[in-house]
Coordinates of C-alpha atoms and ligand atoms in Angstrom, one line a residue:
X1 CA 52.5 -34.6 94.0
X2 CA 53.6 -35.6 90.6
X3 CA 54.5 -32.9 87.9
X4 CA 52.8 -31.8 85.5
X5 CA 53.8 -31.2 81.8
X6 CA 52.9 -29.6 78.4
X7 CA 54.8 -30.1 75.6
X8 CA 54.8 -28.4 72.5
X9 CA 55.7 -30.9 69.5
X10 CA 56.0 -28.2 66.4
X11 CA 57.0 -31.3 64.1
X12 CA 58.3 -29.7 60.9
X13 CA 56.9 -26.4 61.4
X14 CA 58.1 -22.8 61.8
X15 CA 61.0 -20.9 61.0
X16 CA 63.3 -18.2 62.7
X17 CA 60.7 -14.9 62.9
X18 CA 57.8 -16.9 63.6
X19 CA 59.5 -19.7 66.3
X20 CA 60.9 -16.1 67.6
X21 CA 57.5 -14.1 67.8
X22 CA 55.9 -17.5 69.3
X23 CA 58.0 -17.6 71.9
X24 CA 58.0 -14.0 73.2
X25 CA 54.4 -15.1 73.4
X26 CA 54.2 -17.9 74.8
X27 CA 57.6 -16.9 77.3
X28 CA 55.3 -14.1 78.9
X29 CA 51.7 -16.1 78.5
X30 CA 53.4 -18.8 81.3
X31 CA 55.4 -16.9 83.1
X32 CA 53.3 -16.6 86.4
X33 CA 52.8 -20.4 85.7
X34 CA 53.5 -22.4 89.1
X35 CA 53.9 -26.1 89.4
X36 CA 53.4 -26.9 86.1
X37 CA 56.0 -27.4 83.8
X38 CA 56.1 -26.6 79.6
X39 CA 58.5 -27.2 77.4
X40 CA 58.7 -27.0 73.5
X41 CA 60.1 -30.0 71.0
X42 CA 61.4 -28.2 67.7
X43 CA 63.0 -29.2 64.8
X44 CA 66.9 -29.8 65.0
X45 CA 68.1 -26.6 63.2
X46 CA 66.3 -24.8 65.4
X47 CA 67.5 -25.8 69.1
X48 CA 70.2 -23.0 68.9
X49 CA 67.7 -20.6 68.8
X50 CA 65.4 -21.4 71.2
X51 CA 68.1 -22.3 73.6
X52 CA 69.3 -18.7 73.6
X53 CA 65.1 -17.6 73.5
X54 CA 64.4 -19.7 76.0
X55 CA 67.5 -19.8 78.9
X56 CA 66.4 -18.0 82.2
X57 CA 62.5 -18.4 81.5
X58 CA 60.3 -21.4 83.0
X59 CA 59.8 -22.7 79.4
X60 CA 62.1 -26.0 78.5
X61 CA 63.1 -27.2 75.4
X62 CA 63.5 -30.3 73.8
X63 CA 64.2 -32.9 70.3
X64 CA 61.5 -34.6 68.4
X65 CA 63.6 -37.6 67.9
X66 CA 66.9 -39.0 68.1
X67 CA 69.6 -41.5 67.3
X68 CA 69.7 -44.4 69.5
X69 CA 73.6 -44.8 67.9
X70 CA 76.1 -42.4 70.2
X71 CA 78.3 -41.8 66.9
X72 CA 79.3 -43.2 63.9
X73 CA 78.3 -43.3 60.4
X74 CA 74.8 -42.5 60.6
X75 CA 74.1 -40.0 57.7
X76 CA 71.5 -37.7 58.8
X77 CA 71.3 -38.8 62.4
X78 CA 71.6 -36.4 65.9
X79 CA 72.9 -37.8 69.0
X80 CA 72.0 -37.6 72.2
X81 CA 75.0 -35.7 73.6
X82 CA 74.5 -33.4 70.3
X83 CA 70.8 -32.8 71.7
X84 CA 72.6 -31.9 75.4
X85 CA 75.3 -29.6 74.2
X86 CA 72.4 -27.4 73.5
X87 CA 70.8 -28.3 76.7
X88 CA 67.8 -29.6 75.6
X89 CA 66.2 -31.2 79.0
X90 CA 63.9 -33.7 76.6
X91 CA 63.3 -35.6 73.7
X92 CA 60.2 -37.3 72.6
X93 CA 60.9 -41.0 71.6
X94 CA 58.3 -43.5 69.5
X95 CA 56.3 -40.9 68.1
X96 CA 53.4 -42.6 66.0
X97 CA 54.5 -40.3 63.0
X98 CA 57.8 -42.0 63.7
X99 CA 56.5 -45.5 64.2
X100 CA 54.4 -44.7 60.8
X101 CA 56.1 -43.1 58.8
X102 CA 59.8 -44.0 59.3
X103 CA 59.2 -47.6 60.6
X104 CA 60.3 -47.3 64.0
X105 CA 59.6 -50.6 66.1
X106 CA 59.0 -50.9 69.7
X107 CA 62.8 -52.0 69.5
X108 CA 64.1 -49.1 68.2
X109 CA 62.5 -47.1 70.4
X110 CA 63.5 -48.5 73.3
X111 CA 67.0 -48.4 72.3
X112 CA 66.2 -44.6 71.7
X113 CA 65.0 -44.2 75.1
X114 CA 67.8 -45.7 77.2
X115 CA 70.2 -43.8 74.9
X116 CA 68.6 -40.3 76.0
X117 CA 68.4 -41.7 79.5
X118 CA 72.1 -42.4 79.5
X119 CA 72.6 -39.0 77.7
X120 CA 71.0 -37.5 80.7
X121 CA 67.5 -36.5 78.8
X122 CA 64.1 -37.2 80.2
X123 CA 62.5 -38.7 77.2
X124 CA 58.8 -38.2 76.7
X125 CA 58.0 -41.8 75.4
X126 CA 54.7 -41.9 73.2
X127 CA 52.5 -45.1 72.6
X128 CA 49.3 -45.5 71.6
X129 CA 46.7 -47.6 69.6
X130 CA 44.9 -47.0 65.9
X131 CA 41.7 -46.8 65.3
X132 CA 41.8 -50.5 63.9
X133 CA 43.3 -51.6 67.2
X134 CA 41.0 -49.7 69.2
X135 CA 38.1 -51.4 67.0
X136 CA 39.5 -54.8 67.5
X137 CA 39.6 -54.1 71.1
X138 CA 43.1 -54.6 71.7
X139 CA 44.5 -51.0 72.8
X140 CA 45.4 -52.4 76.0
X141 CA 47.6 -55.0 74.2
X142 CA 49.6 -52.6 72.5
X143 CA 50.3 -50.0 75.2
X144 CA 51.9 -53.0 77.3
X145 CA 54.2 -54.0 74.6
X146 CA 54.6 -50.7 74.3
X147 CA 55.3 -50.0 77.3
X148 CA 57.0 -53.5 77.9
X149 CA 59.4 -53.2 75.5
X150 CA 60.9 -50.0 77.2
X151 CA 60.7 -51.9 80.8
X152 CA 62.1 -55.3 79.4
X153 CA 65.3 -53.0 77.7
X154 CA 65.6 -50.5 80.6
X155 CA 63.9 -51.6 83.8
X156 CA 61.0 -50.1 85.4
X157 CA 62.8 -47.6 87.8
X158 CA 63.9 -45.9 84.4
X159 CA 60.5 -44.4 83.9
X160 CA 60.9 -42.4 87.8
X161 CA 63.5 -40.1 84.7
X162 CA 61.1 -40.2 82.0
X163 CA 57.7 -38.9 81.0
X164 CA 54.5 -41.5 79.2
X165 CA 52.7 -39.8 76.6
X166 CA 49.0 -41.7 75.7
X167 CA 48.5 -40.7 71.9
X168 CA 46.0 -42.4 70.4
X169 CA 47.1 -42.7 67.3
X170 CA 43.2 -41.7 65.7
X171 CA 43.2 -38.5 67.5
X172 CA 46.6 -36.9 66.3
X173 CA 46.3 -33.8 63.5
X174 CA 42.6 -35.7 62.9
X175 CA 40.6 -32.7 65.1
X176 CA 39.5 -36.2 67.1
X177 CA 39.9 -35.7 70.7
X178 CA 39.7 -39.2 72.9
X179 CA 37.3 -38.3 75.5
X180 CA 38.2 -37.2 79.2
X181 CA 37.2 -40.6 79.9
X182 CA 38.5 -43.0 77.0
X183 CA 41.6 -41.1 78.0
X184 CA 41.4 -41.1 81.8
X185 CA 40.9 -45.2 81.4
X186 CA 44.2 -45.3 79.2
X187 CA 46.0 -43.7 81.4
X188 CA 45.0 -45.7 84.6
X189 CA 45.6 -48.8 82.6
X190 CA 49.3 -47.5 82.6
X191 CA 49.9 -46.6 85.6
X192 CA 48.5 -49.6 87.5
X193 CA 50.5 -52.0 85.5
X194 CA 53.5 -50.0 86.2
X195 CA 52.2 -49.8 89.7
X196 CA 52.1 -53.5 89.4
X197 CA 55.9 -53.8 89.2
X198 CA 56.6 -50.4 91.1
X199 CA 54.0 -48.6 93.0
X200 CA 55.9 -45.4 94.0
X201 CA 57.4 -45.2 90.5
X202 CA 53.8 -45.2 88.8
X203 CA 52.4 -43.0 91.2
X204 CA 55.1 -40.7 90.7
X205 CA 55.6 -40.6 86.8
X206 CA 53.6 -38.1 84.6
X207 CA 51.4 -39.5 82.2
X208 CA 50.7 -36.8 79.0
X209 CA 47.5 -37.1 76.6
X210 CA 47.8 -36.5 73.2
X211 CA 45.7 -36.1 70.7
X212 CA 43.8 -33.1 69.3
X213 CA 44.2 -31.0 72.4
X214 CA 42.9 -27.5 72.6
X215 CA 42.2 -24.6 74.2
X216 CA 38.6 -25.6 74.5
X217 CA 38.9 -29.3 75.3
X218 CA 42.4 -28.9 77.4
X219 CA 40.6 -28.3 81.0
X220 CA 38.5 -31.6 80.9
X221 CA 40.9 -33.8 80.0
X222 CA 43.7 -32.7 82.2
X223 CA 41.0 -32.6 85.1
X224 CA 41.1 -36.5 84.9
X225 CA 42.8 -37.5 87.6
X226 CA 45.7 -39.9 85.9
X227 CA 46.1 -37.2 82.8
X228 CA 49.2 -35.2 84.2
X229 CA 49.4 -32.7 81.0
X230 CA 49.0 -33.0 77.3
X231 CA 52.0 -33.4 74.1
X232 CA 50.2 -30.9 72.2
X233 CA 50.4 -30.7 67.9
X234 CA 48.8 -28.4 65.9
X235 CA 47.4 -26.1 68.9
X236 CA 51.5 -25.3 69.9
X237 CA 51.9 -23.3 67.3
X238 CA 49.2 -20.9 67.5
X239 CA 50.5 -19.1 70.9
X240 CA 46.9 -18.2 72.9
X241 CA 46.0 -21.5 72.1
X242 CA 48.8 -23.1 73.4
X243 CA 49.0 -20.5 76.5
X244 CA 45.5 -21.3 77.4
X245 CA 46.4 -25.4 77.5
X246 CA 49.6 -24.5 79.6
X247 CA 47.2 -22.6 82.3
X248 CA 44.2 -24.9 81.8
X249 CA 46.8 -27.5 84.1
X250 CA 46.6 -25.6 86.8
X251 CA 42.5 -25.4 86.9
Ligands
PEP301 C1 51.3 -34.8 68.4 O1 51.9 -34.4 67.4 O2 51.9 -35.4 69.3 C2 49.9 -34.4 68.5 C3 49.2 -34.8 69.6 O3 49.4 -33.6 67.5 P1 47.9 -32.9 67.6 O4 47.9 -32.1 68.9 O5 48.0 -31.9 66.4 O6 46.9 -33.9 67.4

């Protein structure tokens, strides 16, 4: 059976009392959780702190982003083996915020996903369509280069250590969930062209949504039965909320 994950991506959000006070919550919310995994992605100056929050519960943490350069001049960067001397377990790569807003290319992000592979980090690769694509009737084409770009740079066995978010790109922070079945049909499109290439890998590999997930629209969509989880926004920072999402994967 393949595991199932919910990530908390708090983009730039929070600070020291509140990340604390959210995570007493959420720690004891999931505790009883069984085969499900959740993790949280917070910002850099923050993975200290939630490392000593979060060691010896069932909650994993993680990066939002990283450099795909091991060293060097890089002003501003963080490394992957920065990310795992404070034993993060994941990083998210090719977030559409970061493919927007900071001009990230399928590329880039590929090179950032073999680095945190090498770096021993599962990254949780996002891809996803706008709502112009989606229009135009090409969201299929751009989840395979997507996805292609990732399998051209790294092979398709790398994804059996790495975790497929679906985040259409009109549903994130816009309160526009894509519906269990838009989402369900995304997600199959992935897995059986991965299946294509490696059947047991695509069978095996957790696809997220995101997307506007919440605690009222979380059950339905991770009932699908190629949705493994959701990479959830907004709703991670409001703890019941995110609790509720975290137990609606075992429904
Ligand atoms: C995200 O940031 O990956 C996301 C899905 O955000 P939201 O849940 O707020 O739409």
């Amino acid at each position: 059976m393949r595991k199932k994950l919910v990530a908390g991506n708090w983009k730039m959000h929070g600070n020291l009392a509140e990340n604390n006070k959210l995570l007493d919550a959420v720690v004891a919310g999931v505790s009883g959780l069984r085969d499900a995994s959740v993790a949280v992605c917070v910002p850099y100056p923050y993975i200290p702190s939630v490392q000593v929050k979060l060691s010896d519960t069932n909650v994993s943490w993680g990066g939002q982003n990283v450099s795909q350069y091991d060293k060097g001049a890089y002003t501003g960067e963080v490394s992957t083996t920065m990310l795992k001397d404070f034993c993060c377990t994941y990083v998210i790569v090719g977030h559409s915020e970061r493919r927007t807003i900071f001009n990230e290319n399928n590329k880039i992000v590929a090179e950032k996903y073999v680095a945190a592979q090498n770096a021993g980090l599962i990254p949780i690769l996002c891809v996803g369509e706008t709502l112009e694509q989606r229009e135009a009737g090409t969201t299929e084409q751009i989840i395979e280069e997507q996805i292609n770009a990732v399998v051209s740079l790294a092979g398709v066995d790398s994804l059996s250590k790495a975790v497929v978010a679906y985040e259409p790109i009109w549903a994130i922070g816009t309160g526009k969930t894509a519906s269990p079945q838009q989402a369900q049909e995304v997600h199959a499109f992935i897995r059986k062209g991965i299946a294509a290439q490696n059947a047991s890998v695509a069978e095996n590999l957790t696809i997220q949504y995101g997307g506007s997930v919440k605690a009222n629209n979380a059950a339905e969509l991770f009932a699908m039965p190629d949705i493994d989880g959701g990479l959830i926004g907004g709703a991670s920072l409001i703890s019941g909320d995110f609790i509720t999402i975290c137990h609606a994967l075992q429904n």
